Amino acid sequence: MEYEYEGKNEKEAIEKAAADLGLERDQFDVEILEVEKGSLFKKGYVKIRVITDEAFPSAASDAVTHSVQQAASKVMGNPLPQDEFEEKVVAFVTDMIKHMGYEAAVEVMFREDKKIGLKLTSESSSILIGRKGKNLDALQLLANVYAGHLGREDMRIILDTENYRVRREENLVHLAYTTADRVRSTRNSVLLEPMNPFERRLIHTTLNEIPDVETKSEGEGLYKQVRVIYKGAY
């Protein structure tokens, strides 16, 4: 389904769409249809098209299958800590969650060179994930800061629960291909939802091989937005 909204800027138009449709920002895509700059005697405005419930192309399904296979191949090994560093990190994450007022079992999900994944099992998984994964990202950031305090700045800690990160990657790959198809057919840019650096990199990488679209990040802070732009075939 497609809808059109106007606002004095993109943010206001998007907020109007979300309120009117009763949807979260990550439940629809946005195309910029028209931008009118303001002047001394005339107010500016932005017109957007909102798209919901779109089907995904088969190419995205192939990429997602590959992503899932890669993730599944990493989930192996002994789930118990194997050295002092792993013991301290597992204990730190467990204590963080307790200080939040929740309980979680923390075990090793995978081990790679300079990377370790921790699986959180909790009845409060939805709270630990938070809106768009922001709570999980915050916990992961603190775990990596702690690893640095232990002298392991070279080690990256990945936290996951309920396979959220795998599901999120699947959705982002779907979103990237669907958005690219829409941009190529309409020749209008699409501004995606705010994402963390890893998520933005996944969008950029997924669309890097499509010759007639390009991507760029917009905004300030950790959570920026990716704009997908039609640039024409070479």
mmCIF file of C-alpha atoms in Angstrom:
data_model
loop_
_atom_site.group_PDB
_atom_site.id
_atom_site.type_symbol
_atom_site.label_atom_id
_atom_site.label_comp_id
_atom_site.label_asym_id
_atom_site.label_seq_id
_atom_site.Cartn_x
_atom_site.Cartn_y
_atom_site.Cartn_z
ATOM 1 C CA MET A 1 0.000 0.000 0.000
ATOM 2 C CA GLU A 2 1.154 3.544 -0.756
ATOM 3 C CA TYR A 3 0.267 6.824 0.938
ATOM 4 C CA GLU A 4 1.432 10.418 0.562
ATOM 5 C CA TYR A 5 2.116 12.941 3.319
ATOM 6 C CA GLU A 6 3.471 16.452 3.575
ATOM 7 C CA GLY A 7 5.354 18.322 6.283
ATOM 8 C CA LYS A 8 7.624 21.296 6.693
ATOM 9 C CA ASN A 9 10.529 18.805 6.664
ATOM 10 C CA GLU A 10 11.129 15.056 6.249
ATOM 11 C CA LYS A 11 10.912 14.371 9.967
ATOM 12 C CA GLU A 12 7.520 16.031 10.354
ATOM 13 C CA ALA A 13 6.100 14.255 7.287
ATOM 14 C CA ILE A 14 7.345 10.884 8.531
ATOM 15 C CA GLU A 15 5.924 11.499 12.013
ATOM 16 C CA LYS A 16 2.562 12.363 10.469
ATOM 17 C CA ALA A 17 2.610 9.126 8.471
ATOM 18 C CA ALA A 18 3.512 7.005 11.493
ATOM 19 C CA ALA A 19 0.779 8.585 13.632
ATOM 20 C CA ASP A 20 -1.878 8.362 10.920
ATOM 21 C CA LEU A 21 -1.118 4.749 9.971
ATOM 22 C CA GLY A 22 -0.469 3.570 13.506
ATOM 23 C CA LEU A 23 2.896 2.095 12.509
ATOM 24 C CA GLU A 24 6.419 2.160 13.892
ATOM 25 C CA ARG A 25 9.054 3.844 11.712
ATOM 26 C CA ASP A 26 10.649 0.492 10.801
ATOM 27 C CA GLN A 27 7.328 -0.808 9.429
ATOM 28 C CA PHE A 28 7.298 1.361 6.298
ATOM 29 C CA ASP A 29 9.630 2.833 3.690
ATOM 30 C CA VAL A 30 9.798 6.435 2.551
ATOM 31 C CA GLU A 31 10.318 8.033 -0.858
ATOM 32 C CA ILE A 32 10.975 11.754 -1.190
ATOM 33 C CA LEU A 33 8.602 13.006 -3.902
ATOM 34 C CA GLU A 34 9.015 16.752 -3.704
ATOM 35 C CA VAL A 35 11.027 19.308 -1.739
ATOM 36 C CA GLU A 36 10.084 22.983 -1.699
ATOM 37 C CA LYS A 37 12.592 25.259 -0.028
ATOM 38 C CA GLY A 38 11.236 28.023 2.144
ATOM 39 C CA SER A 39 11.745 31.704 1.463
ATOM 40 C CA LEU A 40 10.958 34.980 3.168
ATOM 41 C CA PHE A 41 7.377 34.953 1.906
ATOM 42 C CA LYS A 42 6.730 31.248 1.492
ATOM 43 C CA LYS A 43 7.036 28.280 3.794
ATOM 44 C CA GLY A 44 8.934 25.242 2.595
ATOM 45 C CA TYR A 45 7.564 21.729 2.633
ATOM 46 C CA VAL A 46 8.487 18.128 1.878
ATOM 47 C CA LYS A 47 6.163 15.608 0.209
ATOM 48 C CA ILE A 48 6.805 11.911 0.799
ATOM 49 C CA ARG A 49 5.341 8.601 -0.322
ATOM 50 C CA VAL A 50 4.971 5.886 2.342
ATOM 51 C CA ILE A 51 5.030 2.241 1.250
ATOM 52 C CA THR A 52 3.941 -0.660 3.461
ATOM 53 C CA ASP A 53 3.636 -4.435 3.119
ATOM 54 C CA GLU A 54 5.909 -4.851 0.114
ATOM 55 C CA ALA A 55 7.003 -8.260 -1.166
ATOM 56 C CA PHE A 56 10.709 -9.087 -1.289
ATOM 57 C CA PRO A 57 12.607 -10.046 -4.464
ATOM 58 C CA SER A 58 14.019 -13.525 -4.910
ATOM 59 C CA ALA A 59 17.582 -12.175 -4.997
ATOM 60 C CA ALA A 60 17.145 -11.031 -1.410
ATOM 61 C CA SER A 61 16.003 -14.507 -0.384
ATOM 62 C CA ASP A 62 19.217 -16.022 -1.755
ATOM 63 C CA ALA A 63 21.308 -13.489 0.156
ATOM 64 C CA VAL A 64 19.358 -14.094 3.352
ATOM 65 C CA THR A 65 19.758 -17.868 3.040
ATOM 66 C CA HIS A 66 23.517 -17.373 2.735
ATOM 67 C CA SER A 67 23.494 -15.049 5.755
ATOM 68 C CA VAL A 68 21.582 -17.568 7.861
ATOM 69 C CA GLN A 69 23.908 -20.387 6.825
ATOM 70 C CA GLN A 70 26.914 -18.308 7.832
ATOM 71 C CA ALA A 71 25.357 -17.486 11.204
ATOM 72 C CA ALA A 72 24.409 -21.108 11.835
ATOM 73 C CA SER A 73 27.920 -22.275 11.041
ATOM 74 C CA LYS A 74 29.302 -20.023 13.771
ATOM 75 C CA VAL A 75 27.111 -21.456 16.548
ATOM 76 C CA MET A 76 29.410 -24.216 17.737
ATOM 77 C CA GLY A 77 31.829 -25.194 20.469
ATOM 78 C CA ASN A 78 31.567 -25.431 24.234
ATOM 79 C CA PRO A 79 28.986 -22.935 25.597
ATOM 80 C CA LEU A 80 30.879 -22.674 28.901
ATOM 81 C CA PRO A 81 33.714 -20.135 29.391
ATOM 82 C CA GLN A 82 37.048 -21.653 28.430
ATOM 83 C CA ASP A 83 39.469 -19.174 30.001
ATOM 84 C CA GLU A 84 39.666 -16.340 32.529
ATOM 85 C CA PHE A 85 38.785 -13.689 29.981
ATOM 86 C CA GLU A 86 35.583 -15.474 28.922
ATOM 87 C CA GLU A 87 34.658 -16.103 32.568
ATOM 88 C CA LYS A 88 35.021 -12.413 33.433
ATOM 89 C CA VAL A 89 33.055 -11.213 30.407
ATOM 90 C CA VAL A 90 30.216 -13.680 31.024
ATOM 91 C CA ALA A 91 30.092 -12.652 34.693
ATOM 92 C CA PHE A 92 30.135 -8.952 33.757
ATOM 93 C CA VAL A 93 27.218 -9.288 31.319
ATOM 94 C CA THR A 94 25.247 -11.387 33.821
ATOM 95 C CA ASP A 95 25.769 -8.775 36.549
ATOM 96 C CA MET A 96 24.807 -5.908 34.213
ATOM 97 C CA ILE A 97 21.476 -7.554 33.488
ATOM 98 C CA LYS A 98 20.903 -8.214 37.203
ATOM 99 C CA HIS A 99 21.502 -4.538 37.945
ATOM 100 C CA MET A 100 18.812 -3.761 35.365
ATOM 101 C CA GLY A 101 16.437 -5.856 37.480
ATOM 102 C CA TYR A 102 16.293 -8.909 35.204
ATOM 103 C CA GLU A 103 17.730 -12.405 35.059
ATOM 104 C CA ALA A 104 19.508 -14.028 32.140
ATOM 105 C CA ALA A 105 21.619 -17.098 31.506
ATOM 106 C CA VAL A 106 24.724 -16.107 29.552
ATOM 107 C CA GLU A 107 26.677 -18.667 27.537
ATOM 108 C CA VAL A 108 29.186 -18.666 24.707
ATOM 109 C CA MET A 109 27.432 -18.870 21.347
ATOM 110 C CA PHE A 110 30.493 -18.888 19.052
ATOM 111 C CA ARG A 111 34.207 -18.223 19.026
ATOM 112 C CA GLU A 112 36.135 -16.721 16.134
ATOM 113 C CA ASP A 113 39.504 -15.044 15.748
ATOM 114 C CA LYS A 114 39.254 -11.787 17.738
ATOM 115 C CA LYS A 115 35.506 -12.259 18.218
ATOM 116 C CA ILE A 116 33.256 -14.036 20.694
ATOM 117 C CA GLY A 117 29.461 -14.262 20.685
ATOM 118 C CA LEU A 118 27.407 -14.498 23.878
ATOM 119 C CA LYS A 119 23.851 -15.810 23.951
ATOM 120 C CA LEU A 120 21.421 -14.330 26.497
ATOM 121 C CA THR A 121 18.523 -16.569 27.525
ATOM 122 C CA SER A 122 15.905 -14.701 29.523
ATOM 123 C CA GLU A 123 12.174 -14.395 30.065
ATOM 124 C CA SER A 124 12.739 -10.673 29.562
ATOM 125 C CA SER A 125 14.408 -10.965 26.139
ATOM 126 C CA SER A 126 12.160 -8.340 24.554
ATOM 127 C CA ILE A 127 13.257 -5.814 27.188
ATOM 128 C CA LEU A 128 16.913 -6.730 26.793
ATOM 129 C CA ILE A 129 16.575 -6.191 23.041
ATOM 130 C CA GLY A 130 14.708 -2.898 23.383
ATOM 131 C CA ARG A 131 13.219 -0.819 20.595
ATOM 132 C CA LYS A 132 15.126 -1.569 17.387
ATOM 133 C CA GLY A 133 17.774 -3.394 19.420
ATOM 134 C CA LYS A 134 19.030 -0.304 21.249
ATOM 135 C CA ASN A 135 19.156 -1.951 24.692
ATOM 136 C CA LEU A 136 21.075 -4.902 23.276
ATOM 137 C CA ASP A 137 23.451 -2.515 21.494
ATOM 138 C CA ALA A 138 24.050 -0.633 24.760
ATOM 139 C CA LEU A 139 24.790 -3.853 26.660
ATOM 140 C CA GLN A 140 27.128 -4.951 23.878
ATOM 141 C CA LEU A 141 28.946 -1.606 23.933
ATOM 142 C CA LEU A 142 29.523 -1.864 27.698
ATOM 143 C CA ALA A 143 30.746 -5.453 27.310
ATOM 144 C CA ASN A 144 33.303 -4.295 24.731
ATOM 145 C CA VAL A 145 34.422 -1.415 26.961
ATOM 146 C CA TYR A 146 34.913 -3.925 29.774
ATOM 147 C CA ALA A 147 36.927 -6.187 27.472
ATOM 148 C CA GLY A 148 39.170 -3.196 26.808
ATOM 149 C CA HIS A 149 39.649 -2.684 30.543
ATOM 150 C CA LEU A 150 40.799 -6.300 30.702
ATOM 151 C CA GLY A 151 43.471 -5.481 28.119
ATOM 152 C CA ARG A 152 41.610 -7.108 25.227
ATOM 153 C CA GLU A 153 40.857 -4.145 22.995
ATOM 154 C CA ASP A 154 41.489 -6.492 20.085
ATOM 155 C CA MET A 155 38.538 -8.723 21.008
ATOM 156 C CA ARG A 156 35.006 -7.914 19.809
ATOM 157 C CA ILE A 157 32.080 -9.074 21.943
ATOM 158 C CA ILE A 158 28.754 -9.825 20.228
ATOM 159 C CA LEU A 159 25.581 -10.170 22.325
ATOM 160 C CA ASP A 160 22.401 -11.784 21.022
ATOM 161 C CA THR A 161 19.124 -13.136 22.355
ATOM 162 C CA GLU A 162 16.242 -14.896 20.628
ATOM 163 C CA ASN A 163 18.352 -14.800 17.421
ATOM 164 C CA TYR A 164 17.560 -11.094 17.180
ATOM 165 C CA ARG A 165 20.707 -10.153 15.279
ATOM 166 C CA VAL A 166 20.260 -12.897 12.677
ATOM 167 C CA ARG A 167 16.621 -11.914 12.166
ATOM 168 C CA ARG A 168 17.602 -8.257 11.979
ATOM 169 C CA GLU A 169 20.234 -8.986 9.326
ATOM 170 C CA GLU A 170 17.661 -10.939 7.303
ATOM 171 C CA ASN A 171 15.232 -8.017 7.440
ATOM 172 C CA LEU A 172 17.909 -5.498 6.477
ATOM 173 C CA VAL A 173 19.042 -7.518 3.457
ATOM 174 C CA HIS A 174 15.402 -7.808 2.365
ATOM 175 C CA LEU A 175 14.962 -4.079 2.910
ATOM 176 C CA ALA A 176 18.097 -3.214 0.931
ATOM 177 C CA TYR A 177 17.078 -5.169 -2.184
ATOM 178 C CA THR A 178 13.452 -4.050 -2.034
ATOM 179 C CA THR A 179 14.486 -0.421 -1.664
ATOM 180 C CA ALA A 180 16.948 -0.687 -4.555
ATOM 181 C CA ASP A 181 14.201 -2.067 -6.828
ATOM 182 C CA ARG A 182 11.868 0.740 -5.817
ATOM 183 C CA VAL A 183 14.521 3.405 -6.398
ATOM 184 C CA ARG A 184 15.350 1.998 -9.836
ATOM 185 C CA SER A 185 11.692 1.920 -10.895
ATOM 186 C CA THR A 186 10.674 5.331 -9.514
ATOM 187 C CA ARG A 187 14.039 7.138 -9.721
ATOM 188 C CA ASN A 188 13.227 8.731 -6.363
ATOM 189 C CA SER A 189 15.502 8.482 -3.353
ATOM 190 C CA VAL A 190 14.435 6.516 -0.276
ATOM 191 C CA LEU A 191 15.455 7.439 3.265
ATOM 192 C CA LEU A 192 15.652 4.425 5.562
ATOM 193 C CA GLU A 193 15.165 4.257 9.325
ATOM 194 C CA PRO A 194 17.981 5.250 11.727
ATOM 195 C CA MET A 195 20.537 2.447 12.096
ATOM 196 C CA ASN A 196 23.684 1.722 14.045
ATOM 197 C CA PRO A 197 27.047 1.570 12.205
ATOM 198 C CA PHE A 198 26.937 -2.209 11.641
ATOM 199 C CA GLU A 199 23.423 -2.063 10.176
ATOM 200 C CA ARG A 200 24.317 0.841 7.892
ATOM 201 C CA ARG A 201 27.411 -0.997 6.695
ATOM 202 C CA LEU A 202 25.257 -4.020 5.864
ATOM 203 C CA ILE A 203 22.967 -1.851 3.692
ATOM 204 C CA HIS A 204 25.939 -0.203 1.952
ATOM 205 C CA THR A 205 27.637 -3.554 1.322
ATOM 206 C CA THR A 206 24.473 -5.267 0.076
ATOM 207 C CA LEU A 207 23.828 -2.559 -2.517
ATOM 208 C CA ASN A 208 27.453 -1.884 -3.432
ATOM 209 C CA GLU A 209 27.337 -4.135 -6.514
ATOM 210 C CA ILE A 210 24.172 -2.604 -8.007
ATOM 211 C CA PRO A 211 25.537 -0.138 -10.594
ATOM 212 C CA ASP A 212 22.630 2.303 -10.905
ATOM 213 C CA VAL A 213 22.015 3.023 -7.217
ATOM 214 C CA GLU A 214 24.215 4.488 -4.530
ATOM 215 C CA THR A 215 23.902 4.894 -0.789
ATOM 216 C CA LYS A 216 25.001 7.531 1.679
ATOM 217 C CA SER A 217 24.574 8.031 5.407
ATOM 218 C CA GLU A 218 22.843 11.138 6.729
ATOM 219 C CA GLY A 219 22.463 12.592 10.194
ATOM 220 C CA GLU A 220 24.494 12.962 13.364
ATOM 221 C CA GLY A 221 25.412 10.648 16.200
ATOM 222 C CA LEU A 222 25.546 6.865 16.362
ATOM 223 C CA TYR A 223 22.171 6.194 14.746
ATOM 224 C CA LYS A 224 22.248 7.700 11.257
ATOM 225 C CA GLN A 225 19.955 7.079 8.279
ATOM 226 C CA VAL A 226 20.894 5.588 4.923
ATOM 227 C CA ARG A 227 19.559 7.222 1.778
ATOM 228 C CA VAL A 228 19.340 5.034 -1.333
ATOM 229 C CA ILE A 229 19.679 7.117 -4.501
ATOM 230 C CA TYR A 230 19.157 6.395 -8.201
ATOM 231 C CA LYS A 231 22.198 7.448 -10.236
ATOM 232 C CA GLY A 232 21.430 5.875 -13.635
ATOM 233 C CA ALA A 233 23.046 2.989 -15.432
ATOM 234 C CA TYR A 234 26.656 3.249 -16.526
#
